[in-house]
């Protein structure tokens, strides 16, 4: 069965600095990988996904993620963090045969 | 929230009572999902539907049942609520298959006393 790990519960960065939120996955087949963001008392909002093709995926709000098959990783990145990026971020994986599996989430705090 | 509404948005109930949560979509998407969100667990799939009257179990389906009599509505029922079912419940929809993006509703916060 597929699984996702987000090794950091919390990530703190200063505004204007680059940010990285880490995600590693395990699937038996080809992965479909997703990043979502959740603001307080809201549902999850889709940021970006990797299905196939270019390993660097660009998404909403200036976020991007790099698919690395050899390291089974799909880290979320942004070149310059904003205070408004502070939220809970979820990585998710699916292999086409099973359920979507979510990581436990990483809380990103961007300090002014 | 992508044309998805959930009702109620908040509910407090007592152990042993039945509870039904409703998800309504206006996107005419084929697939609908129910998840629960708990700290430290992310989101876990309870049940999903791939068409009217077509449903299947997810990772944490024990104690839950679902029904889908119309494309736009997907109901989640807790037959006899327990305190372990205190959670935030999210509905999601998607249109195609495994690679399709799931879009989420605003959630229902359920407290079972």
mmCIF file of C-alpha atoms in Angstrom:
data_model
loop_
_atom_site.group_PDB
_atom_site.id
_atom_site.type_symbol
_atom_site.label_atom_id
_atom_site.label_comp_id
_atom_site.label_asym_id
_atom_site.label_seq_id
_atom_site.Cartn_x
_atom_site.Cartn_y
_atom_site.Cartn_z
ATOM 1 C CA UNK A 1 0.000 0.000 0.000
ATOM 2 C CA UNK A 2 1.128 3.524 -0.656
ATOM 3 C CA UNK A 3 2.320 5.800 2.135
ATOM 4 C CA UNK A 4 3.617 9.312 2.629
ATOM 5 C CA UNK A 5 5.981 10.782 5.202
ATOM 6 C CA UNK A 6 6.390 14.423 6.063
ATOM 7 C CA UNK A 7 9.397 14.318 8.368
ATOM 8 C CA UNK A 8 8.968 17.810 9.821
ATOM 9 C CA UNK A 9 5.962 18.724 11.949
ATOM 10 C CA UNK A 10 6.956 22.372 11.872
ATOM 11 C CA UNK A 11 9.003 24.559 9.536
ATOM 12 C CA UNK A 12 9.921 28.127 10.421
ATOM 13 C CA UNK A 13 11.341 30.574 7.906
ATOM 14 C CA UNK A 14 11.835 34.326 7.707
ATOM 15 C CA UNK A 15 9.859 36.320 5.193
ATOM 16 C CA UNK A 16 11.763 36.671 1.933
ATOM 17 C CA UNK A 17 13.829 33.523 2.494
ATOM 18 C CA UNK A 18 13.361 30.365 0.437
ATOM 19 C CA UNK A 19 11.236 27.621 1.965
ATOM 20 C CA UNK A 20 11.178 23.859 1.603
ATOM 21 C CA UNK A 21 8.584 21.463 2.953
ATOM 22 C CA UNK A 22 9.712 17.861 2.662
ATOM 23 C CA UNK A 23 7.769 14.828 1.502
ATOM 24 C CA UNK A 24 8.828 11.258 0.811
ATOM 25 C CA UNK A 25 6.580 8.522 -0.489
ATOM 26 C CA UNK A 26 6.273 4.803 -1.039
ATOM 27 C CA UNK A 27 4.184 3.222 -3.785
ATOM 28 C CA UNK A 28 4.266 -0.011 -5.709
ATOM 29 C CA UNK A 29 3.613 1.533 -9.110
ATOM 30 C CA UNK A 30 3.986 4.935 -10.715
ATOM 31 C CA UNK A 31 3.058 7.663 -8.253
ATOM 32 C CA UNK A 32 0.575 10.464 -8.579
ATOM 33 C CA UNK A 33 1.761 13.129 -6.111
ATOM 34 C CA UNK A 34 -0.116 16.133 -4.758
ATOM 35 C CA UNK A 35 0.421 19.099 -2.470
ATOM 36 C CA UNK A 36 -2.429 20.803 -0.629
ATOM 37 C CA UNK A 37 -2.532 23.752 1.750
ATOM 38 C CA UNK A 38 -4.988 24.276 4.597
ATOM 39 C CA UNK A 39 -5.684 27.617 6.230
ATOM 40 C CA UNK A 40 -7.384 27.733 9.661
ATOM 41 C CA UNK A 41 -10.972 26.481 9.655
ATOM 42 C CA UNK A 42 -10.894 25.862 5.912
ATOM 43 C CA UNK A 43 -10.839 22.869 3.633
ATOM 44 C CA UNK A 44 -7.762 21.778 1.734
ATOM 45 C CA UNK A 45 -6.771 23.829 -1.303
ATOM 46 C CA UNK A 46 -4.934 22.211 -4.203
ATOM 47 C CA UNK A 47 -1.465 23.617 -4.915
ATOM 48 C CA UNK A 48 0.100 21.345 -7.517
ATOM 49 C CA UNK A 49 0.499 17.770 -8.692
ATOM 50 C CA UNK A 50 2.891 15.465 -10.491
ATOM 51 C CA UNK A 51 1.452 12.888 -12.859
ATOM 52 C CA UNK A 52 4.157 12.388 -15.459
ATOM 53 C CA UNK A 53 6.639 14.390 -17.499
ATOM 54 C CA UNK A 54 8.825 17.219 -16.260
ATOM 55 C CA UNK A 55 10.148 16.570 -12.774
ATOM 56 C CA UNK A 56 9.729 20.211 -11.769
ATOM 57 C CA UNK A 57 6.101 21.095 -11.295
ATOM 58 C CA UNK A 58 4.882 24.661 -10.894
ATOM 59 C CA UNK A 59 1.708 25.426 -9.032
ATOM 60 C CA UNK A 60 -0.376 28.111 -7.411
ATOM 61 C CA UNK A 61 0.914 31.101 -5.423
ATOM 62 C CA UNK A 62 4.511 30.702 -6.663
ATOM 63 C CA UNK A 63 4.999 27.223 -5.239
ATOM 64 C CA UNK A 64 6.834 24.472 -7.065
ATOM 65 C CA UNK A 65 7.811 20.900 -6.311
ATOM 66 C CA UNK A 66 10.468 18.589 -7.626
ATOM 67 C CA UNK A 67 9.783 14.925 -8.247
ATOM 68 C CA UNK A 68 12.836 12.794 -7.495
ATOM 69 C CA UNK A 69 12.233 9.154 -8.343
ATOM 70 C CA UNK A 70 15.530 7.819 -7.010
ATOM 71 C CA UNK A 71 15.016 9.465 -3.628
ATOM 72 C CA UNK A 72 11.224 8.911 -3.699
ATOM 73 C CA UNK A 73 10.745 12.535 -2.727
ATOM 74 C CA UNK A 74 8.437 15.355 -3.744
ATOM 75 C CA UNK A 75 9.559 18.428 -1.790
ATOM 76 C CA UNK A 76 7.559 21.641 -1.955
ATOM 77 C CA UNK A 77 9.531 24.843 -2.506
ATOM 78 C CA UNK A 78 9.113 28.566 -2.876
ATOM 79 C CA UNK A 79 11.949 30.990 -3.646
ATOM 80 C CA UNK A 80 10.721 33.782 -1.378
ATOM 81 C CA UNK A 81 8.328 33.105 1.505
ATOM 82 C CA UNK A 82 5.476 35.424 2.468
ATOM 83 C CA UNK A 83 3.850 35.763 5.878
ATOM 84 C CA UNK A 84 0.591 34.793 4.157
ATOM 85 C CA UNK A 85 2.114 31.407 3.257
ATOM 86 C CA UNK A 86 1.824 30.404 6.920
ATOM 87 C CA UNK A 87 -0.502 27.403 6.937
ATOM 88 C CA UNK A 88 -0.674 23.620 7.190
ATOM 89 C CA UNK A 89 0.702 21.761 4.169
ATOM 90 C CA UNK A 90 -0.165 18.223 3.156
ATOM 91 C CA UNK A 91 1.556 15.917 0.715
ATOM 92 C CA UNK A 92 -0.497 13.071 -0.781
ATOM 93 C CA UNK A 93 0.209 10.076 -3.013
ATOM 94 C CA UNK A 94 -1.781 7.658 -5.086
ATOM 95 C CA UNK A 95 -0.570 4.832 -7.321
ATOM 96 C CA UNK A 96 -3.694 4.488 -9.392
ATOM 97 C CA UNK A 97 -4.849 1.343 -7.661
ATOM 98 C CA UNK A 98 -5.508 2.473 -4.154
ATOM 99 C CA UNK A 99 -6.707 5.253 -1.984
ATOM 100 C CA UNK A 100 -5.142 8.673 -1.796
ATOM 101 C CA UNK A 101 -2.822 8.656 1.203
ATOM 102 C CA UNK A 102 -1.969 11.888 2.990
ATOM 103 C CA UNK A 103 0.991 12.782 5.142
ATOM 104 C CA UNK A 104 0.435 14.001 8.682
ATOM 105 C CA UNK A 105 1.011 17.582 7.617
ATOM 106 C CA UNK A 106 3.695 20.223 8.140
ATOM 107 C CA UNK A 107 2.910 23.517 9.778
ATOM 108 C CA UNK A 108 4.747 26.336 8.030
ATOM 109 C CA UNK A 109 5.293 29.575 9.908
ATOM 110 C CA UNK A 110 6.756 32.546 8.076
ATOM 111 C CA UNK A 111 7.961 35.289 10.380
ATOM 112 C CA UNK A 112 8.158 38.940 9.329
ATOM 113 C CA UNK B 1 -14.444 25.648 -2.363
ATOM 114 C CA UNK B 2 -15.096 24.295 -5.860
ATOM 115 C CA UNK B 3 -18.886 24.108 -5.663
ATOM 116 C CA UNK B 4 -18.974 21.812 -2.655
ATOM 117 C CA UNK B 5 -21.049 22.400 0.442
ATOM 118 C CA UNK B 6 -21.200 20.371 3.620
ATOM 119 C CA UNK B 7 -23.908 20.377 6.227
ATOM 120 C CA UNK B 8 -23.996 20.826 9.075
ATOM 121 C CA UNK B 9 -20.746 22.731 9.547
ATOM 122 C CA UNK B 10 -20.679 22.019 13.269
ATOM 123 C CA UNK B 11 -22.427 19.375 15.307
ATOM 124 C CA UNK B 12 -22.297 18.222 18.902
ATOM 125 C CA UNK B 13 -23.961 14.933 19.698
ATOM 126 C CA UNK B 14 -23.988 12.261 22.367
ATOM 127 C CA UNK B 15 -22.512 8.793 22.301
ATOM 128 C CA UNK B 16 -24.868 6.242 20.790
ATOM 129 C CA UNK B 17 -26.896 8.628 18.656
ATOM 130 C CA UNK B 18 -27.042 8.379 14.867
ATOM 131 C CA UNK B 19 -25.515 11.204 12.856
ATOM 132 C CA UNK B 20 -25.723 11.982 9.147
ATOM 133 C CA UNK B 21 -23.443 14.408 7.372
ATOM 134 C CA UNK B 22 -24.267 15.685 3.911
ATOM 135 C CA UNK B 23 -22.030 16.641 1.029
ATOM 136 C CA UNK B 24 -23.526 18.445 -1.946
ATOM 137 C CA UNK B 25 -21.705 19.295 -5.178
ATOM 138 C CA UNK B 26 -22.680 21.425 -8.137
ATOM 139 C CA UNK B 27 -19.805 20.289 -10.384
ATOM 140 C CA UNK B 28 -21.388 17.060 -11.677
ATOM 141 C CA UNK B 29 -18.209 15.156 -10.770
ATOM 142 C CA UNK B 30 -18.323 11.382 -10.809
ATOM 143 C CA UNK B 31 -16.231 10.633 -7.736
ATOM 144 C CA UNK B 32 -17.009 11.724 -4.189
ATOM 145 C CA UNK B 33 -15.042 10.989 -1.035
ATOM 146 C CA UNK B 34 -15.380 11.265 2.718
ATOM 147 C CA UNK B 35 -12.268 11.851 4.823
ATOM 148 C CA UNK B 36 -11.661 12.475 8.473
ATOM 149 C CA UNK B 37 -8.881 14.737 9.716
ATOM 150 C CA UNK B 38 -7.208 14.113 13.052
ATOM 151 C CA UNK B 39 -4.023 15.654 14.477
ATOM 152 C CA UNK B 40 -0.974 13.592 13.622
ATOM 153 C CA UNK B 41 -2.831 11.531 11.026
ATOM 154 C CA UNK B 42 -3.459 13.918 8.191
ATOM 155 C CA UNK B 43 -6.551 12.950 6.262
ATOM 156 C CA UNK B 44 -7.777 9.363 6.116
ATOM 157 C CA UNK B 45 -10.305 8.040 3.634
ATOM 158 C CA UNK B 46 -13.525 6.674 5.100
ATOM 159 C CA UNK B 47 -15.586 5.785 2.016
ATOM 160 C CA UNK B 48 -15.819 6.883 -1.570
ATOM 161 C CA UNK B 49 -18.281 6.722 -4.425
ATOM 162 C CA UNK B 50 -17.583 6.232 -8.124
ATOM 163 C CA UNK B 51 -21.156 6.781 -9.254
ATOM 164 C CA UNK B 52 -24.762 6.765 -8.146
ATOM 165 C CA UNK B 53 -25.299 3.801 -5.834
ATOM 166 C CA UNK B 54 -21.643 2.740 -6.309
ATOM 167 C CA UNK B 55 -19.564 3.021 -3.159
ATOM 168 C CA UNK B 56 -16.539 1.376 -1.605
ATOM 169 C CA UNK B 57 -14.659 1.334 1.672
ATOM 170 C CA UNK B 58 -11.588 3.322 2.490
ATOM 171 C CA UNK B 59 -8.880 2.992 5.099
ATOM 172 C CA UNK B 60 -11.036 3.744 8.169
ATOM 173 C CA UNK B 61 -14.560 2.642 7.263
ATOM 174 C CA UNK B 62 -15.547 0.801 10.471
ATOM 175 C CA UNK B 63 -18.527 2.478 12.134
ATOM 176 C CA UNK B 64 -19.472 4.464 9.043
ATOM 177 C CA UNK B 65 -21.855 3.929 6.148
ATOM 178 C CA UNK B 66 -22.521 6.000 3.037
ATOM 179 C CA UNK B 67 -25.175 6.448 0.415
ATOM 180 C CA UNK B 68 -25.338 8.174 -2.933
ATOM 181 C CA UNK B 69 -28.761 8.294 -4.526
ATOM 182 C CA UNK B 70 -28.016 11.301 -6.733
ATOM 183 C CA UNK B 71 -24.866 12.488 -8.461
ATOM 184 C CA UNK B 72 -24.753 15.650 -6.399
ATOM 185 C CA UNK B 73 -25.272 14.223 -2.908
ATOM 186 C CA UNK B 74 -23.098 11.921 -0.813
ATOM 187 C CA UNK B 75 -24.213 11.127 2.723
ATOM 188 C CA UNK B 76 -22.037 9.848 5.567
ATOM 189 C CA UNK B 77 -23.816 8.141 8.455
ATOM 190 C CA UNK B 78 -22.501 7.235 11.856
ATOM 191 C CA UNK B 79 -25.015 4.627 12.977
ATOM 192 C CA UNK B 80 -24.114 4.934 16.649
ATOM 193 C CA UNK B 81 -21.620 7.698 17.307
ATOM 194 C CA UNK B 82 -18.646 7.093 19.584
ATOM 195 C CA UNK B 83 -16.170 9.532 21.122
ATOM 196 C CA UNK B 84 -13.459 8.184 18.811
ATOM 197 C CA UNK B 85 -15.452 9.602 15.897
ATOM 198 C CA UNK B 86 -14.944 13.135 17.155
ATOM 199 C CA UNK B 87 -13.136 14.676 14.212
ATOM 200 C CA UNK B 88 -13.325 17.081 11.320
ATOM 201 C CA UNK B 89 -14.933 15.490 8.283
ATOM 202 C CA UNK B 90 -14.176 16.582 4.751
ATOM 203 C CA UNK B 91 -15.915 15.755 1.543
ATOM 204 C CA UNK B 92 -13.983 15.803 -1.728
ATOM 205 C CA UNK B 93 -14.856 15.416 -5.389
ATOM 206 C CA UNK B 94 -13.008 14.517 -8.562
ATOM 207 C CA UNK B 95 -14.022 13.817 -12.106
ATOM 208 C CA UNK B 96 -11.669 11.283 -13.618
ATOM 209 C CA UNK B 97 -9.452 8.688 -12.098
ATOM 210 C CA UNK B 98 -6.365 8.309 -10.001
ATOM 211 C CA UNK B 99 -4.464 11.251 -11.438
ATOM 212 C CA UNK B 100 -7.292 13.683 -11.148
ATOM 213 C CA UNK B 101 -7.204 16.417 -8.543
ATOM 214 C CA UNK B 102 -9.545 16.076 -5.588
ATOM 215 C CA UNK B 103 -11.274 19.281 -4.493
ATOM 216 C CA UNK B 104 -12.373 19.640 -0.913
ATOM 217 C CA UNK B 105 -15.378 21.047 0.855
ATOM 218 C CA UNK B 106 -15.196 23.340 3.912
ATOM 219 C CA UNK B 107 -15.517 20.531 6.462
ATOM 220 C CA UNK B 108 -17.827 19.533 9.309
ATOM 221 C CA UNK B 109 -16.582 19.608 12.870
ATOM 222 C CA UNK B 110 -18.245 16.788 14.810
ATOM 223 C CA UNK B 111 -17.974 16.407 18.564
ATOM 224 C CA UNK B 112 -19.287 13.255 20.220
ATOM 225 C CA UNK B 113 -19.685 13.627 23.972
#
